[in-house]
Coordinates of C-alpha atoms in Angstrom, one line a residue:
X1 CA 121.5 142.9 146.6
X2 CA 122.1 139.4 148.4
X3 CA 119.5 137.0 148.7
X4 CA 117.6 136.4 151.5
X5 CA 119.1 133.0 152.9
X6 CA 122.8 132.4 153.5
X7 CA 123.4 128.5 153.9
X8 CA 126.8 127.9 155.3
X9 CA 128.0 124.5 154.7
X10 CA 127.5 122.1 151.7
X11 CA 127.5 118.9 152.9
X12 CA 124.1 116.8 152.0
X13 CA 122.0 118.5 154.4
X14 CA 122.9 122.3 153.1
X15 CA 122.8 120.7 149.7
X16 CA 119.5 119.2 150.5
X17 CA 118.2 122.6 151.4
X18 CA 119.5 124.2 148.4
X19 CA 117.6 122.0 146.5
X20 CA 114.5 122.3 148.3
X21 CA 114.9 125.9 147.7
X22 CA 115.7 126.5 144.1
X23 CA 113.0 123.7 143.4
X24 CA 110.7 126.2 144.7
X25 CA 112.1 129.4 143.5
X26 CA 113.5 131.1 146.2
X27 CA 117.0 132.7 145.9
X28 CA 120.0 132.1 148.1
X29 CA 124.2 131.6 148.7
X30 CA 125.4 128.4 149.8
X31 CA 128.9 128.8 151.2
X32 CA 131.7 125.6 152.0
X33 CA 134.9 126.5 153.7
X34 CA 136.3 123.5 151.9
X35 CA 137.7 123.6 148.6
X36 CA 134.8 121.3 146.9
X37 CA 132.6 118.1 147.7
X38 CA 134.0 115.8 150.2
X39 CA 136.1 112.7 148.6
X40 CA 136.0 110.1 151.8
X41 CA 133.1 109.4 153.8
X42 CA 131.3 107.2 156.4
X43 CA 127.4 108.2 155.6
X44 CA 126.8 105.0 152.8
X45 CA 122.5 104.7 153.3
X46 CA 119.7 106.6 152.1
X47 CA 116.3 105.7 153.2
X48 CA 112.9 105.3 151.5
X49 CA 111.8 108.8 153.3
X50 CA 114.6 110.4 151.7
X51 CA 114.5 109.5 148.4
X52 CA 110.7 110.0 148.4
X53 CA 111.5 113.4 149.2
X54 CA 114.3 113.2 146.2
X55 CA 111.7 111.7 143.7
X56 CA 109.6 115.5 144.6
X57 CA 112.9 117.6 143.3
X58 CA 113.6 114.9 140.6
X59 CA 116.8 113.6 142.0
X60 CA 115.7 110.2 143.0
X61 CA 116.5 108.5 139.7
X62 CA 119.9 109.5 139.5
X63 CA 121.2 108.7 142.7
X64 CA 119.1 105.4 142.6
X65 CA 121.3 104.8 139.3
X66 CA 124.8 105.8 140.8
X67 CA 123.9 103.4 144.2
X68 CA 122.5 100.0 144.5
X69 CA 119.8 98.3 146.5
X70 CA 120.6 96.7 149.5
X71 CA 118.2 94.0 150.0
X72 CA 119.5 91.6 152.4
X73 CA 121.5 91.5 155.7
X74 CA 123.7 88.3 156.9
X75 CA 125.0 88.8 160.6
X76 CA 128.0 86.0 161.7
X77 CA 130.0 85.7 164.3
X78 CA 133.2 85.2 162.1
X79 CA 133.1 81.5 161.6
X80 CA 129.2 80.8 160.3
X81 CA 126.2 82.9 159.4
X82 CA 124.5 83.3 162.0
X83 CA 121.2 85.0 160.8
X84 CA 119.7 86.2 157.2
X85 CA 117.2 89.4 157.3
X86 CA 115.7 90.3 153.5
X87 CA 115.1 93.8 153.3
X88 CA 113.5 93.5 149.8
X89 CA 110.1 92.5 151.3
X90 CA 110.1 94.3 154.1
X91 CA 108.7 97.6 152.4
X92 CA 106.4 96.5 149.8
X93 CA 103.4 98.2 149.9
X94 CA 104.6 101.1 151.8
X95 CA 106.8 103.3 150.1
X96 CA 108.1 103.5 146.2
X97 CA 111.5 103.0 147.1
X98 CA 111.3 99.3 149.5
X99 CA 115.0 99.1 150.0
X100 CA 117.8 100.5 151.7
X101 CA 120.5 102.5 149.0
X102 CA 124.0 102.3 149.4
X103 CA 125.4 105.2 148.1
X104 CA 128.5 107.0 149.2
X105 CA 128.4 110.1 150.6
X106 CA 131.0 111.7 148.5
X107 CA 129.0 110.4 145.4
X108 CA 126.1 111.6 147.0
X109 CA 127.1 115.1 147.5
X110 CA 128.5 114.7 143.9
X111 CA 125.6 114.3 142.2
X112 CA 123.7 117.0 144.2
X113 CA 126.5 119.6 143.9
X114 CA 125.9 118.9 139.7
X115 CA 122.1 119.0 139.7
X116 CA 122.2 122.4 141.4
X117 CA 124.6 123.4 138.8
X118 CA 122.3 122.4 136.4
X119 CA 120.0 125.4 137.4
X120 CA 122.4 127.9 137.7
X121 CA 123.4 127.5 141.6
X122 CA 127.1 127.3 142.2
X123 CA 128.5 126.6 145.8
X124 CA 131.2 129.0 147.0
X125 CA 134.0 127.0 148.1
X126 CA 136.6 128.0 150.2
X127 CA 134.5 130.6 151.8
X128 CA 134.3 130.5 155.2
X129 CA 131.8 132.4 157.7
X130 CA 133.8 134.5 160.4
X131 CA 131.1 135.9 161.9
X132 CA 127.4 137.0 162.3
X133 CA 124.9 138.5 164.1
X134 CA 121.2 138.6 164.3
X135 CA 119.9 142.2 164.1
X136 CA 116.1 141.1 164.7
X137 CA 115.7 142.9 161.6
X138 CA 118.3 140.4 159.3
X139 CA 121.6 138.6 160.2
X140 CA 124.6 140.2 159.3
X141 CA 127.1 137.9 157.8
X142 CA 131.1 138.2 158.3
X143 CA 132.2 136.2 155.1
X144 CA 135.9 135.2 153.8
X145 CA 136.6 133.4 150.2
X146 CA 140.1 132.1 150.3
X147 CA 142.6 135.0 149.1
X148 CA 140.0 138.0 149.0
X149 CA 138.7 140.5 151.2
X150 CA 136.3 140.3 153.7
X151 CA 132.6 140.6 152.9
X152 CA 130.0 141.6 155.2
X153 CA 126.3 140.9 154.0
X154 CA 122.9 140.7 155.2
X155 CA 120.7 137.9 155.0
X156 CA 116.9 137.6 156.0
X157 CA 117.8 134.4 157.3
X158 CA 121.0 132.1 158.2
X159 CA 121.2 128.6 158.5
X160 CA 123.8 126.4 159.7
X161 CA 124.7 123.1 158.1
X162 CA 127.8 123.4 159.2
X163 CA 128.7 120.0 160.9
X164 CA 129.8 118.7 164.0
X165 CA 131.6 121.7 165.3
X166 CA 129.2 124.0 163.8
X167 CA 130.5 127.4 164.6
X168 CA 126.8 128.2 163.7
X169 CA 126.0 126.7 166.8
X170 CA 128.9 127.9 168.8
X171 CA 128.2 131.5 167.7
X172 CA 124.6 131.1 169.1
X173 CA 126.3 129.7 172.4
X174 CA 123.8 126.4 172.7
X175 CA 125.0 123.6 174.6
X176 CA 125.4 120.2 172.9
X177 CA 124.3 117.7 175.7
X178 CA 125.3 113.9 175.3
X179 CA 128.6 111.8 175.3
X180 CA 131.0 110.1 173.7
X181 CA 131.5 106.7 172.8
X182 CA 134.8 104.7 174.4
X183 CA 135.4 103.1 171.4
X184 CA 137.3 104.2 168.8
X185 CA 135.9 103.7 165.5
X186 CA 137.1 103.3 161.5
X187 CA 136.2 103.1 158.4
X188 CA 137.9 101.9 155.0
X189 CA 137.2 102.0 151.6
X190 CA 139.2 98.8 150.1
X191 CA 139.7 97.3 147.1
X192 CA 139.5 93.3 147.0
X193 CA 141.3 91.2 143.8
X194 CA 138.0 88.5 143.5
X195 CA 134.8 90.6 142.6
X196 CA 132.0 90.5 145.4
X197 CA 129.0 88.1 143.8
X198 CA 126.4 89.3 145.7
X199 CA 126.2 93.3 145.3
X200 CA 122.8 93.5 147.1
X201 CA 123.9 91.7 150.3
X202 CA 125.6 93.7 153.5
X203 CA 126.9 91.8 156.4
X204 CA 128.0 92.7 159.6
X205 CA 130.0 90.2 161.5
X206 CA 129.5 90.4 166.0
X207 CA 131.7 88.4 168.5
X208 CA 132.8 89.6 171.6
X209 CA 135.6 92.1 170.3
X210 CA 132.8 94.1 168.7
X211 CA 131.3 94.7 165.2
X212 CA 132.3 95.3 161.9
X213 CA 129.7 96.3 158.7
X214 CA 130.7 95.4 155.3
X215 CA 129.2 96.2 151.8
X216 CA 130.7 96.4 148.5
X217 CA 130.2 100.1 147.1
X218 CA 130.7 101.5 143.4
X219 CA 131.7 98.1 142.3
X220 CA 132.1 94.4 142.7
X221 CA 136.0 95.4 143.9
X222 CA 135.4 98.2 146.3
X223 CA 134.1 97.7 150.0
X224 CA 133.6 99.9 152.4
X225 CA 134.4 98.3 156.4
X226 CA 133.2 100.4 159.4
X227 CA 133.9 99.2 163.0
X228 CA 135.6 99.3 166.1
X229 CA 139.3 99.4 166.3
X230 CA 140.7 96.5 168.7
X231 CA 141.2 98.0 171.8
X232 CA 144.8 97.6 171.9
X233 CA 144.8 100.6 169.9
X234 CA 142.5 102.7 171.1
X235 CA 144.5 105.3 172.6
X236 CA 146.5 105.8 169.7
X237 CA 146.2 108.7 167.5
X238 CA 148.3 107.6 164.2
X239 CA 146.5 103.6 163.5
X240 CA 146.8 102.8 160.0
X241 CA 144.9 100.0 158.3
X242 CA 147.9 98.2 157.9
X243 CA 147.9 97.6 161.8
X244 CA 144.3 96.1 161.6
X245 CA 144.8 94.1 158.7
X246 CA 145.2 90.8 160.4
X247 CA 142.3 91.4 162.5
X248 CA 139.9 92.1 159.8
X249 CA 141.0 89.5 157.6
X250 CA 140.7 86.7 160.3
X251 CA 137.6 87.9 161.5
X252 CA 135.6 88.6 157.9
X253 CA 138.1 86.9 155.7
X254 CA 138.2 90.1 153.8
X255 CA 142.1 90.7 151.9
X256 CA 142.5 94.2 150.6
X257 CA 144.7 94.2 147.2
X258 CA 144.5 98.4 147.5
X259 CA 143.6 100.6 150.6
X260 CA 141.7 103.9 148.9
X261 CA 141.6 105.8 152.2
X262 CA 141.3 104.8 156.0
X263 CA 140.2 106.7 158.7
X264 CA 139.2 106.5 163.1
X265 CA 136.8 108.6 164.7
X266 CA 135.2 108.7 167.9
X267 CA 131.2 108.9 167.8
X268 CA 129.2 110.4 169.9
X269 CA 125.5 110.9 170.2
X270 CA 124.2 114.6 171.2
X271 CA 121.0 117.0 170.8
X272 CA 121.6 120.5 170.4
X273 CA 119.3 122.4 173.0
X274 CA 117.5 124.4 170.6
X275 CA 117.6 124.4 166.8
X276 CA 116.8 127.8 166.5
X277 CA 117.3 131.1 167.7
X278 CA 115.8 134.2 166.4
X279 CA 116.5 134.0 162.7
X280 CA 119.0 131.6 162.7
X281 CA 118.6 127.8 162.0
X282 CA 121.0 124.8 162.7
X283 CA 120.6 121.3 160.7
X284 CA 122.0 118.4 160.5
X285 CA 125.4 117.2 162.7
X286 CA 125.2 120.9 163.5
X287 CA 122.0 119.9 165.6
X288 CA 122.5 116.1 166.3
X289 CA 124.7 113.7 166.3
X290 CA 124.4 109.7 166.3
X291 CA 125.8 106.0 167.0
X292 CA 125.8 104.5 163.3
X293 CA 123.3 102.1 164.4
X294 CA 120.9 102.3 161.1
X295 CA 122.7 105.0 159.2
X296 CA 120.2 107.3 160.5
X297 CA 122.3 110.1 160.9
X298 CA 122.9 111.9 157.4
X299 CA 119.3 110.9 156.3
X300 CA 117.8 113.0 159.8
X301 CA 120.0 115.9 158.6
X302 CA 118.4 116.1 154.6
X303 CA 115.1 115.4 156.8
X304 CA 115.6 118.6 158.6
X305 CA 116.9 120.2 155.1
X306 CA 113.2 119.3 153.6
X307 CA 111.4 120.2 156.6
X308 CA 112.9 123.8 156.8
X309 CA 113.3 124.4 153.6
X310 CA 109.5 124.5 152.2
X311 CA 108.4 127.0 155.7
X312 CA 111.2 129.5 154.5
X313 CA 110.5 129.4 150.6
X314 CA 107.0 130.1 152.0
X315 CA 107.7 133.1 154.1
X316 CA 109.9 134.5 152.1
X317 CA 107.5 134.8 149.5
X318 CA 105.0 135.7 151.6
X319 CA 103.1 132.5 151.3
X320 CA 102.5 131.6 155.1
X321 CA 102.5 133.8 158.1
X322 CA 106.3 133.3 160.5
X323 CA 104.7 131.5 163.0
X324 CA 105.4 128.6 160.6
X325 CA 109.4 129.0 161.3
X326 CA 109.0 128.0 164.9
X327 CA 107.2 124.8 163.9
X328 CA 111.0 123.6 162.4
X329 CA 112.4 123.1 166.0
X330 CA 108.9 121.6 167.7
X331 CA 109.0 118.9 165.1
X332 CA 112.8 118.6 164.3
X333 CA 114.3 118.2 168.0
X334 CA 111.6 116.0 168.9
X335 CA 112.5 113.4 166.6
X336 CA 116.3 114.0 166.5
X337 CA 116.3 113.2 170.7
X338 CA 113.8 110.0 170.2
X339 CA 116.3 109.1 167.8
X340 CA 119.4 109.7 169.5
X341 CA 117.4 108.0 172.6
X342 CA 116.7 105.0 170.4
X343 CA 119.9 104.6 168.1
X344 CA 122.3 104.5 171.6
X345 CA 120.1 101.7 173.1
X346 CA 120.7 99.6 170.0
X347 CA 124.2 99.9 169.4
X348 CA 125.1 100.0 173.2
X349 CA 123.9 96.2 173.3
X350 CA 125.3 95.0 170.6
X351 CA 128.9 96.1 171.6
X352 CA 128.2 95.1 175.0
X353 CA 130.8 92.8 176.1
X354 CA 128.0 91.7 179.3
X355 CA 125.8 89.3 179.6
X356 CA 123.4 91.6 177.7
X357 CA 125.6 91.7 174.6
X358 CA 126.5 88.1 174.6
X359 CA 122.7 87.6 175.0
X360 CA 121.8 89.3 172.1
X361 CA 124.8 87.7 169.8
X362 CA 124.6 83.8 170.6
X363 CA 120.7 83.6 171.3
X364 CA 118.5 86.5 170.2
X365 CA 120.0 87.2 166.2
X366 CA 120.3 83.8 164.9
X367 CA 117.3 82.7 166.8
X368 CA 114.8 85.6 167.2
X369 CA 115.5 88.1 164.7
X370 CA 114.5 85.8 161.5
X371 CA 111.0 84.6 162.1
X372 CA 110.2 88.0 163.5
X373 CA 110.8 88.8 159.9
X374 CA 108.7 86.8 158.5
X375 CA 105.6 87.9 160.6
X376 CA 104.0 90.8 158.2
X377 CA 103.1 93.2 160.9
X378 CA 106.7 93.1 162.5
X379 CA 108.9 93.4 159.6
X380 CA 106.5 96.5 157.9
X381 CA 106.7 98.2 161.1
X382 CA 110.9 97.6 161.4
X383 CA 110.6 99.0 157.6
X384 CA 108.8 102.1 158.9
X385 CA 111.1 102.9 161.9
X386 CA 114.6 102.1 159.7
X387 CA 113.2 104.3 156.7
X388 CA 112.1 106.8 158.7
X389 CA 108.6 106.8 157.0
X390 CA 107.3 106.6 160.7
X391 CA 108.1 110.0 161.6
X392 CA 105.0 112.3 162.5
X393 CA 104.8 115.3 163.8
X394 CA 101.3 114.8 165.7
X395 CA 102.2 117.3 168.5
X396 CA 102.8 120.3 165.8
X397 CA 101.3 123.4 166.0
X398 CA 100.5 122.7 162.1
X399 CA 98.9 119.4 162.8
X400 CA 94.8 119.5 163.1
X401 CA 92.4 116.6 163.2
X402 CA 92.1 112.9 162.5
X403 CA 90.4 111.4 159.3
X404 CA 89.8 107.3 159.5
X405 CA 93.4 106.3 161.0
X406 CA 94.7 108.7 159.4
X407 CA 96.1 111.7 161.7
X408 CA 97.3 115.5 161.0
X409 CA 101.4 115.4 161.1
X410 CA 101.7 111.8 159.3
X411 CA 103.7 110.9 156.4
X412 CA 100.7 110.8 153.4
X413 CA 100.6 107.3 153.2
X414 CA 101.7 105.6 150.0
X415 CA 99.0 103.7 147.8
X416 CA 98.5 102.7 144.1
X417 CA 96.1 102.7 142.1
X418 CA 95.1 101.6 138.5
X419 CA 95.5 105.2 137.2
X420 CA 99.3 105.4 139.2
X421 CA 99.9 106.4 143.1
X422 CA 99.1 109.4 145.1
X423 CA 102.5 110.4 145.2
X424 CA 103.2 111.7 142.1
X425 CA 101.0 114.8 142.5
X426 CA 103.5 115.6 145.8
X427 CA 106.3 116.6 142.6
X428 CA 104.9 120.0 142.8
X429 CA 105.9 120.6 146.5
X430 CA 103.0 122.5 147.2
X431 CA 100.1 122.5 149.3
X432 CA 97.2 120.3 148.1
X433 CA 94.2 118.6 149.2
X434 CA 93.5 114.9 148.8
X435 CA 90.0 113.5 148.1
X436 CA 89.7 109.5 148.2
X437 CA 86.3 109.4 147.0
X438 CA 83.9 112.0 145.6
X439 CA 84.9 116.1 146.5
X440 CA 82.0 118.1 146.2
X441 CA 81.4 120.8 143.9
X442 CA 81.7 122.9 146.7
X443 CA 85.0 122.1 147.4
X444 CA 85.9 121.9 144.2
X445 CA 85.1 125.6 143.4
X446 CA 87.0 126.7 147.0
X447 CA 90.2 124.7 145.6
X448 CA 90.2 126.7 142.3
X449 CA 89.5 130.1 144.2
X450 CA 92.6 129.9 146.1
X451 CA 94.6 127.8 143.3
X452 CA 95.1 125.0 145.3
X453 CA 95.4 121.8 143.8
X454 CA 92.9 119.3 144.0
X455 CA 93.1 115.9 143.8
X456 CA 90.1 112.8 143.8
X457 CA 91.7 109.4 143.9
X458 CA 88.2 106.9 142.9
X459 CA 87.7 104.9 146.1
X460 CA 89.3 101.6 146.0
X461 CA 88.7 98.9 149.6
X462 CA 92.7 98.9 150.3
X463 CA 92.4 102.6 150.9
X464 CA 90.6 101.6 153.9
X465 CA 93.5 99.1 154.7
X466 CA 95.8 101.5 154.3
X467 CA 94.0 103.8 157.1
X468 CA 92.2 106.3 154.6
X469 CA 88.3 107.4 155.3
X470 CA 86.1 107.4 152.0
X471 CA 85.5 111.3 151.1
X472 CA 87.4 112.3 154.1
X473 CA 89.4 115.9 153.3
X474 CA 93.4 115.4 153.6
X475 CA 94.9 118.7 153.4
X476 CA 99.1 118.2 152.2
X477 CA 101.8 119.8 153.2
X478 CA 104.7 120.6 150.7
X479 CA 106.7 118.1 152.3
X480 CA 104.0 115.8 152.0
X481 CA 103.0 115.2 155.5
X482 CA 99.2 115.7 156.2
X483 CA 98.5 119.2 157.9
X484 CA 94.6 118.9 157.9
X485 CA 92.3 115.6 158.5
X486 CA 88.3 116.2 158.5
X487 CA 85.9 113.4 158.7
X488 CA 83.6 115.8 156.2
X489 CA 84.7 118.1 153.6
X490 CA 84.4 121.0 156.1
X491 CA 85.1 124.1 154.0
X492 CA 84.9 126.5 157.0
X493 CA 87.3 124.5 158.6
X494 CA 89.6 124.4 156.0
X495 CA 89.4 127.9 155.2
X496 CA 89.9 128.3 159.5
X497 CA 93.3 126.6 158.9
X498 CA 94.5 128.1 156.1
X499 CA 93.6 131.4 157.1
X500 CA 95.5 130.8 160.9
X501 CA 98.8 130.0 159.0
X502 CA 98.1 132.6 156.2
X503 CA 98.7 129.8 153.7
X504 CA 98.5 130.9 150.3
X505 CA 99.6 128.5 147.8
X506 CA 102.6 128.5 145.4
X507 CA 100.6 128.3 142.5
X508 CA 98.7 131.5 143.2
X509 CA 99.8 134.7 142.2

């Protein structure tokens, strides 16, 4: 008998999901048309949100250890720097993980490919869908593996992580709204013969022929370069590196000794018009697709991976009522079209050849950018937005109430304590109320009756700062996003919500 969840495509967002749903027991076959994990890639950063959600399945550590930090930015214009931003303050306080990682993709989906090994998932490679359809009952799944017969199969559920030209998507016949950028891009994994210093340091270099972003990766000999081919070649179909060299060595005076791999794209930046459709899901590029202002776009895709994941593991098992399912596109699409919105601003003014661009290169980044850094508020909040610790889901059916200045659909925010932080308890991905104070023995007794955990953080004054409301109730979402705020630990209100979604927790048998 198949499981009930086909996931058709492995790259880190349908890893990502398989993760999120063997860590909470729930069986299903992940599927790849390739022939195993990718080996080039243009995806380098993962964000604090993303590796808080790691550090709940216990991957965090081991990608932390196979990337490194990035904790400063220098922008120049070829001949000077022209700006410094450190990155390494910019988070303190606000997350376990205050940094950006650079991490390859291909490592990436490496490491998660041999952690899901570890308990007992393999991916199918060179399988390929063919076809499905969605019986309102189940989806039935047309499947191929490379030199054997066709399978059909049915699945409860199917979701597509199946990239940019998801024929997940295509199958369901959604439109992909957006455009296409004029430019045409590469990227290049180089080696250098003298050893990078400063492995914690990215630049990006801006004139008026466009951008390039440059980071060492692995090790003090290996860069990775992503930009804009000169426009010369821009119709061309075959550019090698070798026809760029000169132009990146006189504009970042960076010689390759070895060329690893090289490749052009063209980005684009597009919303999917729905990200589900009966009992089919779409994630990642499959959904949404971005300019690589921020290196947003593979860490939105594992965000949609976690955000799914933890609603199906709980239907399945009949630990929430389906009307949870729909909650995946009303928070999802929202962010992914801010985002989109937000990203294509950015990165259309700084390759803007106009007055705007110029603007933005000879006055606003060497002049501006830096002290607005060293103003607390401003460089926290640019931490927030570029981590992608900022995302809420305020507007979600799941969302109820307001506690302090703390509101329903945040991120829980991050605080220590002497005893340790109130993350750690989020490890169990499972539902889970949050006391910072005193709870009540009444509440205490509900908690155990329905096997929820409970947890009382003694009240400390910077839990105030940090928007918190002294015995206020926080109810937690397996994903660690607040689902329930009440001024009073309101047990009939509580029990109202839980009983609406027909949350039962994991724990309980």
């Amino acid at each position: 008998m198949n499981p009930p969840i086909l996931i058709v495509g492995a790259g880190p967002t349908g890893l990502a999901l398989a993760h999120s749903l063997a860590r909470q027991g729930v069986p299903f076959r992940i599927i790849d048309k390739n022939a195993g994990p990718g080996t080039a890639s243009r995806a380098l950063a993962v964000h604090a949100r993303i590796l808080e959600h790691y550090e709940q399945f216990g991957l965090a550590e081991r990608n932390i250890k196979r990337g490194h930090p990035i904790l400063s930015l220098d922008v120049s214009d070829g001949k000077r720097v022209r700006a410094t931003v450190k990155f390494h303050a910019l988070g303190k306080g606000l997350s376990p993980f205050p940094f950006i990682l650079s991490l390859p993709q291909d490592d990436h989906e490496e490491i998660l490919v041999d952690e899901l090994s570890k308990v007992g998932v393999e991916v199918e490679w060179n399988t390929e869908l063919i076809s499905f359809e969605d019986t309102g009952d189940g989806v039935n799944a047309v499947m191929q593996q490379l030199g054997q017969p066709v399978e059909i199969a049915e699945f409860a559920y199917l979701c597509g992580c199946d990239g940019a030209g998801s024929m997940v998507r295509k199958g369901l016949d959604l439109d992909f709204p957006g455009g296409t950028y004029k430019q045409l891009f590469f990227v290049a994994d180089i080696e250098t013969e003298t050893p990078e210093d400063d492995m914690e340091k990215m630049d990006m270099y801006m004139d008026n022929d466009g951008f390039m972003l440059y980071m060492n990766v692995r090790n003090a000999h290996t860069k990775r370069i992503l930009g804009i081919v000169p426009e010369e070649f821009n119709d061309r179909t075959d550019v090698e590196y070798k026809d760029i060299t000169d132009y990146v060595e006189n504009k970042i005076s960076v010689t390759a000794s070895k060329v690893n791999w090289f490749s052009t794209y063209r980005v684009h930046n597009r919303v999917s018009e729905r990200f589900t459709k009966g009992r089919i899901y779409i994630l990642g590029d499959a959904g949404h697709l971005h300019s690589p202002t921020g290196g947003q776009g593979m860490n939105t895709g594992i965000g949609d991976a976690i955000n799914l994941g933890w609603k199906l593991a709980a239907v399945v098992q009949g630990k929430a009522a389906p009307i949870i399912l729909g909650t995946y596109e009303q928070e999802r699409i929202a962010f992914a079209r801010r985002l989109i919105a937000t990203t294509d601003k950015a990165f259309q003014t700084i390759v803007s050849q106009k007055l705007r661009g110029t603007l933005l290169r000879e006055y606003a980044v060497p002049y501006a950018l830096p002290p607005v850094f060293q103003f607390s508020f401003a460089s926290k909040n640019a931490f927030r937005i570029l981590s992608q610790i900022h995302i809420n889901y305020r507007n979600s059916l799941l969302s109820k109430g307001k506690a302090g200045k703390i509101y329903a659909g945040m991120r829980l925010p991050w605080i220590e304590t002497d005893r340790g932080d109130n993350f750690t308890p989020l490890r169990s991905v499972d539902w889970q109320i949050h006391i910072y104070g005193k709870a009540t023995p009444e509440l205490i007794d509900f908690a155990r009756s329905r096997s929820l955990e409970l947890y009382e953080f003694a009240w400390e004054p910077k839990m105030r700062d940090a928007g918190f409301k002294q015995d206020a109730l926080y109810l937690i979402r397996p994903d660690g996003h607040v689902a329930l705020a009440t001024d009073k630990q309101w047990l009939r209100v509580l029990n109202m919500y839980l009983e609406s979604f027909g949350i039962v927790a994991f724990g309980a048998e």
